[in-house]
PDB file of C-alpha atoms in Angstrom:
ATOM      1  CA  MET A   9      85.623 143.756  58.627  1.00  0.00           C
ATOM      2  CA  LEU A  10      84.180 140.651  57.734  1.00  0.00           C
ATOM      3  CA  SER A  11      81.679 140.847  60.383  1.00  0.00           C
ATOM      4  CA  PRO A  12      81.397 143.329  63.505  1.00  0.00           C
ATOM      5  CA  ARG A  13      82.249 140.727  65.901  1.00  0.00           C
ATOM      6  CA  THR A  14      85.644 140.171  64.194  1.00  0.00           C
ATOM      7  CA  PRO A  15      87.150 143.152  63.088  1.00  0.00           C
ATOM      8  CA  PRO A  16      90.706 142.883  61.592  1.00  0.00           C
ATOM      9  CA  GLY A  17      93.490 142.310  63.830  1.00  0.00           C
ATOM     10  CA  VAL A  18      91.033 141.012  66.716  1.00  0.00           C
ATOM     11  CA  THR A  19      91.376 137.679  67.868  1.00  0.00           C
ATOM     12  CA  THR A  20      88.179 135.678  68.549  1.00  0.00           C
ATOM     13  CA  GLU A  21      87.183 134.098  71.644  1.00  0.00           C
ATOM     14  CA  SER A  22      89.003 130.995  70.479  1.00  0.00           C
ATOM     15  CA  GLY A  23      92.328 132.984  70.450  1.00  0.00           C
ATOM     16  CA  LEU A  24      92.791 132.265  66.572  1.00  0.00           C
ATOM     17  CA  PRO A  25      92.972 135.452  64.144  1.00  0.00           C
ATOM     18  CA  PRO A  26      89.508 135.640  62.799  1.00  0.00           C
ATOM     19  CA  PHE A  27      90.923 134.676  59.322  1.00  0.00           C
ATOM     20  CA  ALA A  28      91.464 131.037  60.669  1.00  0.00           C
ATOM     21  CA  VAL A  29      87.869 130.475  61.629  1.00  0.00           C
ATOM     22  CA  ALA A  30      85.811 132.700  59.314  1.00  0.00           C
ATOM     23  CA  PRO A  31      83.856 131.203  56.631  1.00  0.00           C
ATOM     24  CA  THR A  32      85.472 130.982  53.224  1.00  0.00           C
ATOM     25  CA  THR A  33      83.069 133.755  51.663  1.00  0.00           C
ATOM     26  CA  ILE A  34      82.490 137.190  52.663  1.00  0.00           C
ATOM     27  CA  GLN A  35      79.039 138.924  52.476  1.00  0.00           C
ATOM     28  CA  THR A  36      79.345 142.516  52.393  1.00  0.00           C
ATOM     29  CA  ASP A  37      78.217 145.383  50.002  1.00  0.00           C
ATOM     30  CA  ASP A  38      80.697 147.642  51.257  1.00  0.00           C
ATOM     31  CA  ASP A  39      83.730 147.922  49.063  1.00  0.00           C
ATOM     32  CA  ALA A  40      85.372 149.954  51.952  1.00  0.00           C
ATOM     33  CA  GLU A  41      85.238 146.931  54.205  1.00  0.00           C
ATOM     34  CA  LEU A  42      86.730 144.739  51.341  1.00  0.00           C
ATOM     35  CA  LEU A  43      89.631 147.447  50.873  1.00  0.00           C
ATOM     36  CA  SER A  44      90.677 147.469  54.393  1.00  0.00           C
ATOM     37  CA  ALA A  45      90.523 143.413  54.404  1.00  0.00           C
ATOM     38  CA  LEU A  46      92.503 143.169  50.907  1.00  0.00           C
ATOM     39  CA  LYS A  47      95.134 145.698  52.643  1.00  0.00           C
ATOM     40  CA  GLN A  48      95.718 143.021  55.231  1.00  0.00           C
ATOM     41  CA  ARG A  49      96.031 140.144  52.715  1.00  0.00           C
ATOM     42  CA  ASP A  50      92.587 138.722  53.090  1.00  0.00           C
ATOM     43  CA  GLU A  51      91.961 136.268  50.487  1.00  0.00           C
ATOM     44  CA  ARG A  52      88.423 136.154  51.134  1.00  0.00           C
ATOM     45  CA  ALA A  53      88.144 140.033  50.448  1.00  0.00           C
ATOM     46  CA  PHE A  54      89.970 139.368  47.164  1.00  0.00           C
ATOM     47  CA  VAL A  55      87.739 136.625  45.945  1.00  0.00           C
ATOM     48  CA  ALA A  56      84.651 138.669  46.710  1.00  0.00           C
ATOM     49  CA  LEU A  57      85.928 141.369  44.568  1.00  0.00           C
ATOM     50  CA  VAL A  58      86.606 139.275  41.723  1.00  0.00           C
ATOM     51  CA  GLU A  59      83.143 137.557  42.251  1.00  0.00           C
ATOM     52  CA  ARG A  60      81.452 141.045  42.292  1.00  0.00           C
ATOM     53  CA  TYR A  61      83.642 142.698  39.397  1.00  0.00           C
ATOM     54  CA  GLN A  62      84.977 140.053  37.273  1.00  0.00           C
ATOM     55  CA  ARG A  63      81.824 139.915  34.591  1.00  0.00           C
ATOM     56  CA  PRO A  64      81.501 143.746  34.703  1.00  0.00           C
ATOM     57  CA  LEU A  65      85.082 144.240  33.893  1.00  0.00           C
ATOM     58  CA  LEU A  66      84.995 141.446  31.342  1.00  0.00           C
ATOM     59  CA  ARG A  67      81.931 143.429  29.771  1.00  0.00           C
ATOM     60  CA  LEU A  68      83.657 146.563  29.422  1.00  0.00           C
ATOM     61  CA  ALA A  69      86.828 144.869  28.252  1.00  0.00           C
ATOM     62  CA  LEU A  70      84.844 143.306  25.280  1.00  0.00           C
ATOM     63  CA  VAL A  71      83.999 146.826  24.272  1.00  0.00           C
ATOM     64  CA  TYR A  72      87.683 147.558  23.522  1.00  0.00           C
ATOM     65  CA  CYS A  73      88.621 144.430  21.884  1.00  0.00           C
ATOM     66  CA  ARG A  74      86.358 141.953  20.495  1.00  0.00           C
ATOM     67  CA  SER A  75      88.397 138.937  21.321  1.00  0.00           C
ATOM     68  CA  LEU A  76      87.209 137.213  24.458  1.00  0.00           C
ATOM     69  CA  ALA A  77      90.824 135.716  24.988  1.00  0.00           C
ATOM     70  CA  ILE A  78      92.332 139.145  25.178  1.00  0.00           C
ATOM     71  CA  ALA A  79      89.512 140.514  27.133  1.00  0.00           C
ATOM     72  CA  GLU A  80      90.104 137.981  29.650  1.00  0.00           C
ATOM     73  CA  GLU A  81      93.775 138.612  29.548  1.00  0.00           C
ATOM     74  CA  ILE A  82      93.414 142.410  30.308  1.00  0.00           C
ATOM     75  CA  VAL A  83      90.907 141.463  33.063  1.00  0.00           C
ATOM     76  CA  GLN A  84      93.413 139.216  34.594  1.00  0.00           C
ATOM     77  CA  ASP A  85      95.879 141.807  34.371  1.00  0.00           C
ATOM     78  CA  THR A  86      93.730 144.507  35.892  1.00  0.00           C
ATOM     79  CA  TRP A  87      93.351 142.070  39.051  1.00  0.00           C
ATOM     80  CA  LEU A  88      97.181 141.820  39.271  1.00  0.00           C
ATOM     81  CA  GLY A  89      97.439 145.646  38.844  1.00  0.00           C
ATOM     82  CA  MET A  90      95.096 146.069  41.669  1.00  0.00           C
ATOM     83  CA  ILE A  91      96.945 143.661  44.312  1.00  0.00           C
ATOM     84  CA  GLN A  92     100.250 145.151  43.234  1.00  0.00           C
ATOM     85  CA  GLY A  93      99.080 148.652  43.551  1.00  0.00           C
ATOM     86  CA  ILE A  94      96.719 148.038  46.622  1.00  0.00           C
ATOM     87  CA  ASP A  95      99.314 149.522  49.364  1.00  0.00           C
ATOM     88  CA  ARG A  96      99.703 152.773  47.369  1.00  0.00           C
ATOM     89  CA  PHE A  97      95.898 153.309  47.023  1.00  0.00           C
ATOM     90  CA  GLU A  98      94.856 155.940  49.117  1.00  0.00           C
ATOM     91  CA  GLY A  99      91.249 155.691  48.569  1.00  0.00           C
ATOM     92  CA  ARG A 100      90.573 158.888  46.958  1.00  0.00           C
ATOM     93  CA  ALA A 101      88.523 157.415  44.500  1.00  0.00           C
ATOM     94  CA  SER A 102      86.245 154.471  45.358  1.00  0.00           C
ATOM     95  CA  LEU A 103      87.710 151.177  45.011  1.00  0.00           C
ATOM     96  CA  LYS A 104      85.400 150.467  42.083  1.00  0.00           C
ATOM     97  CA  THR A 105      86.428 153.520  40.469  1.00  0.00           C
ATOM     98  CA  TRP A 106      90.068 152.716  40.688  1.00  0.00           C
ATOM     99  CA  LEU A 107      89.654 149.272  39.651  1.00  0.00           C
ATOM    100  CA  PHE A 108      87.968 150.060  36.337  1.00  0.00           C
ATOM    101  CA  GLN A 109      90.283 152.853  35.766  1.00  0.00           C
ATOM    102  CA  ILE A 110      93.270 150.181  35.900  1.00  0.00           C
ATOM    103  CA  LEU A 111      91.188 148.150  33.250  1.00  0.00           C
ATOM    104  CA  VAL A 112      90.490 151.388  31.109  1.00  0.00           C
ATOM    105  CA  ASN A 113      93.956 152.334  30.916  1.00  0.00           C
ATOM    106  CA  ARG A 114      95.195 148.770  30.057  1.00  0.00           C
ATOM    107  CA  ALA A 115      92.274 147.950  27.655  1.00  0.00           C
ATOM    108  CA  ARG A 116      93.016 151.247  25.445  1.00  0.00           C
ATOM    109  CA  THR A 117      96.742 150.853  25.609  1.00  0.00           C
ATOM    110  CA  ARG A 118      96.202 147.271  24.054  1.00  0.00           C
ATOM    111  CA  ALA A 119      93.400 148.584  21.496  1.00  0.00           C
ATOM    112  CA  GLU A 120      95.722 151.151  20.462  1.00  0.00           C
ATOM    113  CA  ARG A 121      98.531 148.843  19.885  1.00  0.00           C
ATOM    114  CA  GLU A 122      96.448 146.845  17.820  1.00  0.00           C
ATOM    115  CA  GLY A 123      95.186 150.105  15.784  1.00  0.00           C
ATOM    116  CA  ARG A 124      91.760 150.323  17.001  1.00  0.00           C
ATOM    117  CA  ASP A 125      90.618 153.914  17.918  1.00  0.00           C
ATOM    118  CA  VAL A 126      88.910 153.716  21.416  1.00  0.00           C
ATOM    119  CA  SER A 127      89.655 157.457  22.023  1.00  0.00           C
ATOM    120  CA  PHE A 128      86.883 160.154  22.903  1.00  0.00           C
ATOM    121  CA  SER A 129      89.015 162.883  21.172  1.00  0.00           C
ATOM    122  CA  SER A 130      88.929 161.752  17.578  1.00  0.00           C
ATOM    123  CA  LEU A 131      86.357 163.849  15.203  1.00  0.00           C
ATOM    124  CA  ALA A 132      84.348 160.547  14.569  1.00  0.00           C
ATOM    125  CA  GLU A 133      83.768 159.749  18.089  1.00  0.00           C
ATOM    126  CA  GLY A 134      83.965 162.629  20.328  1.00  0.00           C
ATOM    127  CA  ALA A 135      80.761 164.422  21.540  1.00  0.00           C
ATOM    128  CA  GLU A 136      82.106 167.645  19.876  1.00  0.00           C
ATOM    129  CA  ALA A 137      81.556 165.952  16.325  1.00  0.00           C
ATOM    130  CA  PRO A 138      78.200 166.935  14.834  1.00  0.00           C
ATOM    131  CA  GLY A 139      76.474 163.827  15.700  1.00  0.00           C
ATOM    132  CA  GLU A 140      73.931 161.761  13.601  1.00  0.00           C
ATOM    133  CA  PRO A 141      70.581 163.060  14.674  1.00  0.00           C
ATOM    134  CA  ALA A 142      68.605 160.802  17.163  1.00  0.00           C
ATOM    135  CA  VAL A 143      65.907 160.388  14.516  1.00  0.00           C
ATOM    136  CA  PRO A 144      66.369 160.542  10.643  1.00  0.00           C
ATOM    137  CA  PRO A 145      65.197 164.103   9.517  1.00  0.00           C
ATOM    138  CA  GLU A 146      62.836 162.615   6.954  1.00  0.00           C
ATOM    139  CA  ARG A 147      60.529 161.696   9.699  1.00  0.00           C
ATOM    140  CA  PHE A 148      59.866 165.357  10.547  1.00  0.00           C
ATOM    141  CA  ARG A 149      57.802 167.827   8.315  1.00  0.00           C
ATOM    142  CA  PRO A 150      59.934 170.277   6.297  1.00  0.00           C
ATOM    143  CA  ILE A 151      60.666 173.467   7.403  1.00  0.00           C
ATOM    144  CA  ASP A 152      58.118 175.194   5.121  1.00  0.00           C
ATOM    145  CA  ASP A 153      55.340 172.897   6.473  1.00  0.00           C
ATOM    146  CA  LYS A 154      52.405 174.473   8.650  1.00  0.00           C
ATOM    147  CA  TRP A 155      53.994 172.277  11.290  1.00  0.00           C
ATOM    148  CA  PRO A 156      57.741 172.478  10.559  1.00  0.00           C
ATOM    149  CA  ASN A 157      60.016 170.058  12.235  1.00  0.00           C
ATOM    150  CA  ASN A 158      57.246 168.165  14.010  1.00  0.00           C
ATOM    151  CA  TRP A 159      56.432 164.495  13.387  1.00  0.00           C
ATOM    152  CA  ALA A 160      55.629 163.478   9.753  1.00  0.00           C
ATOM    153  CA  LEU A 161      56.093 159.847  10.591  1.00  0.00           C
ATOM    154  CA  PRO A 162      55.543 159.644  14.434  1.00  0.00           C
ATOM    155  CA  PRO A 163      56.586 156.779  16.394  1.00  0.00           C
ATOM    156  CA  HIS A 164      54.062 154.194  17.232  1.00  0.00           C
ATOM    157  CA  SER A 165      53.515 152.761  20.835  1.00  0.00           C
ATOM    158  CA  TRP A 166      55.293 149.439  21.224  1.00  0.00           C
ATOM    159  CA  GLY A 167      52.147 148.607  22.972  1.00  0.00           C
ATOM    160  CA  GLU A 168      51.471 146.571  26.353  1.00  0.00           C
ATOM    161  CA  SER A 169      53.136 143.489  24.751  1.00  0.00           C
ATOM    162  CA  ALA A 170      56.511 145.493  24.649  1.00  0.00           C
ATOM    163  CA  ASP A 171      57.586 144.751  28.039  1.00  0.00           C
ATOM    164  CA  ALA A 172      57.548 141.018  27.677  1.00  0.00           C
ATOM    165  CA  GLY A 173      58.779 141.553  24.017  1.00  0.00           C
ATOM    166  CA  LEU A 174      61.476 143.447  25.214  1.00  0.00           C
ATOM    167  CA  LEU A 175      62.585 140.589  27.290  1.00  0.00           C
ATOM    168  CA  ALA A 176      62.719 137.861  24.616  1.00  0.00           C
ATOM    169  CA  GLY A 177      66.043 136.623  23.381  1.00  0.00           C
ATOM    170  CA  GLU A 178      65.666 137.684  19.996  1.00  0.00           C
ATOM    171  CA  THR A 179      65.122 141.333  21.149  1.00  0.00           C
ATOM    172  CA  MET A 180      68.181 141.073  23.372  1.00  0.00           C
ATOM    173  CA  ASP A 181      70.288 139.852  20.660  1.00  0.00           C
ATOM    174  CA  LEU A 182      69.025 142.831  18.599  1.00  0.00           C
ATOM    175  CA  VAL A 183      70.147 145.199  21.385  1.00  0.00           C
ATOM    176  CA  LYS A 184      73.566 143.497  21.806  1.00  0.00           C
ATOM    177  CA  ARG A 185      73.998 143.820  17.960  1.00  0.00           C
ATOM    178  CA  ALA A 186      72.969 147.474  18.008  1.00  0.00           C
ATOM    179  CA  ILE A 187      75.534 148.228  20.536  1.00  0.00           C
ATOM    180  CA  ALA A 188      78.224 146.492  18.830  1.00  0.00           C
ATOM    181  CA  GLN A 189      77.719 148.748  15.896  1.00  0.00           C
ATOM    182  CA  LEU A 190      78.026 151.792  18.089  1.00  0.00           C
ATOM    183  CA  PRO A 191      81.235 154.094  18.087  1.00  0.00           C
ATOM    184  CA  SER A 192      83.677 152.763  20.882  1.00  0.00           C
ATOM    185  CA  ALA A 193      82.926 155.924  22.986  1.00  0.00           C
ATOM    186  CA  GLN A 194      79.369 155.307  22.843  1.00  0.00           C
ATOM    187  CA  GLN A 195      79.518 151.795  23.587  1.00  0.00           C
ATOM    188  CA  GLN A 196      81.937 152.708  26.836  1.00  0.00           C
ATOM    189  CA  VAL A 197      79.239 155.026  28.169  1.00  0.00           C
ATOM    190  CA  ILE A 198      76.137 152.959  27.540  1.00  0.00           C
ATOM    191  CA  THR A 199      77.710 149.893  28.769  1.00  0.00           C
ATOM    192  CA  LEU A 200      78.512 151.399  32.139  1.00  0.00           C
ATOM    193  CA  ARG A 201      75.416 153.689  32.359  1.00  0.00           C
ATOM    194  CA  ASP A 202      72.676 151.513  31.065  1.00  0.00           C
ATOM    195  CA  ILE A 203      73.994 148.018  31.312  1.00  0.00           C
ATOM    196  CA  GLU A 204      75.811 148.101  34.371  1.00  0.00           C
ATOM    197  CA  GLY A 205      73.476 150.789  35.809  1.00  0.00           C
ATOM    198  CA  TRP A 206      76.306 153.140  36.918  1.00  0.00           C
ATOM    199  CA  PRO A 207      75.685 156.791  38.160  1.00  0.00           C
ATOM    200  CA  ALA A 208      76.884 159.459  35.613  1.00  0.00           C
ATOM    201  CA  GLU A 209      79.500 160.659  37.984  1.00  0.00           C
ATOM    202  CA  ASP A 210      81.279 157.127  38.205  1.00  0.00           C
ATOM    203  CA  VAL A 211      81.202 156.839  34.328  1.00  0.00           C
ATOM    204  CA  CYS A 212      82.911 160.410  33.909  1.00  0.00           C
ATOM    205  CA  ASN A 213      85.551 159.434  36.564  1.00  0.00           C
ATOM    206  CA  VAL A 214      86.259 155.938  34.920  1.00  0.00           C
ATOM    207  CA  LEU A 215      86.508 157.131  31.360  1.00  0.00           C
ATOM    208  CA  MET A 216      87.899 160.457  32.176  1.00  0.00           C
ATOM    209  CA  ILE A 217      85.481 162.564  30.308  1.00  0.00           C
ATOM    210  CA  SER A 218      83.060 165.549  31.380  1.00  0.00           C
ATOM    211  CA  GLU A 219      79.392 165.155  32.251  1.00  0.00           C
ATOM    212  CA  THR A 220      78.580 166.944  29.107  1.00  0.00           C
ATOM    213  CA  ASN A 221      80.650 164.527  26.802  1.00  0.00           C
ATOM    214  CA  GLN A 222      79.191 161.703  28.916  1.00  0.00           C
ATOM    215  CA  ARG A 223      75.570 162.679  28.404  1.00  0.00           C
ATOM    216  CA  VAL A 224      76.260 163.321  24.626  1.00  0.00           C
ATOM    217  CA  LEU A 225      77.529 160.103  23.913  1.00  0.00           C
ATOM    218  CA  LEU A 226      74.949 158.479  26.079  1.00  0.00           C
ATOM    219  CA  HIS A 227      72.102 160.388  24.255  1.00  0.00           C
ATOM    220  CA  ARG A 228      73.505 159.172  20.635  1.00  0.00           C
ATOM    221  CA  ALA A 229      73.932 155.398  22.040  1.00  0.00           C
ATOM    222  CA  ARG A 230      70.297 155.238  23.301  1.00  0.00           C
ATOM    223  CA  SER A 231      69.056 157.052  20.484  1.00  0.00           C
ATOM    224  CA  ARG A 232      70.353 154.231  18.301  1.00  0.00           C
ATOM    225  CA  VAL A 233      69.405 151.348  20.289  1.00  0.00           C
ATOM    226  CA  ARG A 234      65.878 152.815  20.558  1.00  0.00           C
ATOM    227  CA  GLY A 235      65.734 153.153  16.627  1.00  0.00           C
ATOM    228  CA  ALA A 236      66.851 149.516  16.293  1.00  0.00           C
ATOM    229  CA  LEU A 237      64.080 148.316  18.665  1.00  0.00           C
ATOM    230  CA  GLU A 238      61.491 150.416  16.787  1.00  0.00           C
ATOM    231  CA  GLY A 239      62.377 148.953  13.460  1.00  0.00           C
ATOM    232  CA  HIS A 240      61.939 145.514  15.007  1.00  0.00           C
ATOM    233  CA  PHE A 241      58.737 146.092  16.711  1.00  0.00           C
ATOM    234  CA  ASN A 242      57.211 147.900  13.842  1.00  0.00           C
ATOM    235  CA  ASP A 243      58.138 145.293  11.620  1.00  0.00           C
ATOM    236  CA  GLY A 244      57.243 142.313  13.764  1.00  0.00           C
TER     237      GLY A 244
ATOM    238  CA  MET B  21      50.710 166.808  15.421  1.00  0.00           C
ATOM    239  CA  THR B  22      49.193 165.580  11.980  1.00  0.00           C
ATOM    240  CA  ASP B  23      46.057 167.607  11.578  1.00  0.00           C
ATOM    241  CA  ASP B  24      46.272 170.140   9.612  1.00  0.00           C
ATOM    242  CA  THR B  25      43.055 172.011  10.267  1.00  0.00           C
ATOM    243  CA  MET B  26      43.877 172.244  14.125  1.00  0.00           C
ATOM    244  CA  THR B  27      45.344 175.557  15.396  1.00  0.00           C
ATOM    245  CA  MET B  28      48.951 175.351  16.830  1.00  0.00           C
ATOM    246  CA  PRO B  29      48.820 174.128  20.360  1.00  0.00           C
ATOM    247  CA  ASP B  30      51.560 175.350  22.843  1.00  0.00           C
ATOM    248  CA  LEU B  31      54.390 173.322  21.950  1.00  0.00           C
ATOM    249  CA  GLY B  32      56.688 175.197  24.354  1.00  0.00           C
ATOM    250  CA  GLY B  33      58.095 176.645  21.291  1.00  0.00           C
ATOM    251  CA  LEU B  34      60.137 173.748  20.789  1.00  0.00           C
ATOM    252  CA  SER B  35      59.718 171.226  17.509  1.00  0.00           C
ATOM    253  CA  CYS B  36      59.607 167.678  17.941  1.00  0.00           C
ATOM    254  CA  LYS B  37      62.640 167.511  15.990  1.00  0.00           C
ATOM    255  CA  GLU B  38      64.189 169.475  18.918  1.00  0.00           C
ATOM    256  CA  MET B  39      62.372 167.511  21.503  1.00  0.00           C
ATOM    257  CA  VAL B  40      64.071 164.215  20.455  1.00  0.00           C
ATOM    258  CA  GLU B  41      67.466 165.502  20.882  1.00  0.00           C
ATOM    259  CA  LEU B  42      66.715 166.970  24.533  1.00  0.00           C
ATOM    260  CA  VAL B  43      65.274 163.639  25.659  1.00  0.00           C
ATOM    261  CA  THR B  44      68.216 162.573  27.338  1.00  0.00           C
ATOM    262  CA  ASP B  45      69.028 165.835  29.191  1.00  0.00           C
ATOM    263  CA  TYR B  46      65.286 165.601  30.310  1.00  0.00           C
ATOM    264  CA  LEU B  47      65.691 162.001  31.585  1.00  0.00           C
ATOM    265  CA  GLU B  48      69.046 162.890  33.333  1.00  0.00           C
ATOM    266  CA  ASP B  49      67.388 166.033  34.979  1.00  0.00           C
ATOM    267  CA  ALA B  50      70.162 168.021  33.428  1.00  0.00           C
ATOM    268  CA  LEU B  51      67.936 170.674  31.428  1.00  0.00           C
ATOM    269  CA  PRO B  52      67.644 174.047  33.034  1.00  0.00           C
ATOM    270  CA  ALA B  53      64.421 174.912  34.671  1.00  0.00           C
ATOM    271  CA  ASP B  54      63.076 176.967  31.872  1.00  0.00           C
ATOM    272  CA  MET B  55      63.941 174.557  29.300  1.00  0.00           C
ATOM    273  CA  ARG B  56      62.490 171.821  31.424  1.00  0.00           C
ATOM    274  CA  GLY B  57      59.098 173.697  31.793  1.00  0.00           C
ATOM    275  CA  ARG B  58      59.024 174.086  27.825  1.00  0.00           C
ATOM    276  CA  PHE B  59      59.823 170.464  27.563  1.00  0.00           C
ATOM    277  CA  GLU B  60      56.849 169.516  29.586  1.00  0.00           C
ATOM    278  CA  ARG B  61      54.541 171.939  27.877  1.00  0.00           C
ATOM    279  CA  HIS B  62      55.375 170.100  24.499  1.00  0.00           C
ATOM    280  CA  LEU B  63      54.607 166.739  25.979  1.00  0.00           C
ATOM    281  CA  THR B  64      51.213 168.051  27.471  1.00  0.00           C
ATOM    282  CA  ALA B  65      50.539 168.790  23.892  1.00  0.00           C
ATOM    283  CA  CYS B  66      52.122 166.365  21.730  1.00  0.00           C
ATOM    284  CA  ASP B  67      51.274 162.677  22.157  1.00  0.00           C
ATOM    285  CA  PRO B  68      53.827 161.137  19.566  1.00  0.00           C
ATOM    286  CA  CYS B  69      56.714 162.767  21.673  1.00  0.00           C
ATOM    287  CA  VAL B  70      55.056 161.258  24.689  1.00  0.00           C
ATOM    288  CA  VAL B  71      55.273 157.776  22.711  1.00  0.00           C
ATOM    289  CA  TYR B  72      58.988 158.645  21.945  1.00  0.00           C
ATOM    290  CA  ILE B  73      59.962 159.211  25.645  1.00  0.00           C
ATOM    291  CA  GLU B  74      58.064 156.215  26.606  1.00  0.00           C
ATOM    292  CA  GLN B  75      60.149 154.290  24.075  1.00  0.00           C
ATOM    293  CA  MET B  76      63.392 155.722  25.450  1.00  0.00           C
ATOM    294  CA  ARG B  77      62.392 154.763  28.799  1.00  0.00           C
ATOM    295  CA  GLN B  78      61.513 151.133  27.562  1.00  0.00           C
ATOM    296  CA  THR B  79      65.023 151.021  25.850  1.00  0.00           C
ATOM    297  CA  ILE B  80      66.764 152.047  28.894  1.00  0.00           C
ATOM    298  CA  ALA B  81      64.936 149.271  30.844  1.00  0.00           C
ATOM    299  CA  ALA B  82      65.924 146.772  28.177  1.00  0.00           C
ATOM    300  CA  LEU B  83      69.473 147.589  28.412  1.00  0.00           C
ATOM    301  CA  GLY B  84      69.450 147.221  32.092  1.00  0.00           C
ATOM    302  CA  ARG B  85      68.064 143.675  31.788  1.00  0.00           C
ATOM    303  CA  LEU B  86      70.580 142.170  29.261  1.00  0.00           C
ATOM    304  CA  PRO B  87      71.673 138.871  30.560  1.00  0.00           C
ATOM    305  CA  GLU B  88      75.012 138.033  31.772  1.00  0.00           C
ATOM    306  CA  GLU B  89      75.257 134.343  30.711  1.00  0.00           C
ATOM    307  CA  SER B  90      77.319 134.961  27.991  1.00  0.00           C
ATOM    308  CA  ILE B  91      79.992 136.347  29.967  1.00  0.00           C
ATOM    309  CA  PRO B  92      82.150 133.728  31.278  1.00  0.00           C
ATOM    310  CA  PRO B  93      82.928 133.808  35.200  1.00  0.00           C
ATOM    311  CA  GLY B  94      86.565 133.764  34.753  1.00  0.00           C
ATOM    312  CA  ASP B  95      89.559 131.577  36.003  1.00  0.00           C
ATOM    313  CA  LEU B  96      89.296 132.252  39.727  1.00  0.00           C
ATOM    314  CA  ASP B  97      91.607 129.457  40.603  1.00  0.00           C
ATOM    315  CA  ALA B  98      94.552 131.112  38.649  1.00  0.00           C
ATOM    316  CA  LEU B  99      93.796 134.496  40.192  1.00  0.00           C
ATOM    317  CA  ARG B 100      93.837 132.987  43.720  1.00  0.00           C
ATOM    318  CA  GLU B 101      97.289 131.576  42.894  1.00  0.00           C
ATOM    319  CA  HIS B 102      98.454 134.985  41.786  1.00  0.00           C
ATOM    320  CA  PHE B 103      97.075 136.444  45.009  1.00  0.00           C
ATOM    321  CA  ARG B 104      98.867 133.913  47.318  1.00  0.00           C
ATOM    322  CA  ARG B 105     102.001 134.501  45.424  1.00  0.00           C
ATOM    323  CA  TRP B 106     101.708 137.965  45.922  1.00  0.00           C
ATOM    324  CA  ARG B 107     100.714 137.662  49.703  1.00  0.00           C
ATOM    325  CA  SER B 108     103.704 135.800  50.153  1.00  0.00           C
ATOM    326  CA  THR B 109     106.189 138.196  48.872  1.00  0.00           C
ATOM    327  CA  PRO B 110     107.626 140.745  51.469  1.00  0.00           C
ATOM    328  CA  GLU B 111     105.959 144.320  51.074  1.00  0.00           C
ATOM    329  CA  ALA B 112     107.588 146.780  48.816  1.00  0.00           C
TER     330      ALA B 112
END
């Protein structure tokens, strides 16, 4: 559990259960350890999970509802849902996936009640819908050109200063604004994939979408953010 | 590919317009092997598409570095209270 020397249910040399003598925080990267501690009502495991996932949960909740107060409510509700369901959780999915599924269910219900469309099935948002092209068509040569559909207005390298420029506060604000303008389904995918750095499989499991759908939405979202950055660097 | 006097290089049978729609599948390693080969042949011959992919990579890197400070840490005390209340209730 918390350290190899004090597994759950085993008393320490002092004769006290480890809970009584262990430090107030847990250092482990392993959700499975936290899960087993949590099932034994270990508050430190709960706190460790909150510290690990509170911000990512809130970031995703904010995709569904722009109000911070409502997003915080949804996250709070997610934690309550987790502890109430923990004894029935069989660990088929990872703890992380399960936790975020709870959040997504609650956030979608709430958003729908408030009249916001956050689904993946509507024509406007689904991957099946004919999407906006990654690059405006006028940047390519016409079909009757000697080089049809190749660059007419090619992208210019952002240069060696780009890596520093990409870290600048104003650039980060621009990226955030670009994401905020994406359709909800794209926001959900790019937030988990690129901001939180999740693997595709986890994103598919939490959002309950196919890998292809995930990739199409990710492509549209990344292309839009790249376009926003290009405008920024080429104007600046 | 802006010099009209050049002869057409091997672009893998893909236009740049097609390339920009395949870039995510390429970066996600989701292209079938033959398509991946064509994609890479195009890149060998087309500098603007190399720039484009580099920009996509830079975009992804920037997204991964978005700061978290704007996100509040949450009310840990309230959650602890909920946890203790739950812990003190008998198991269902």
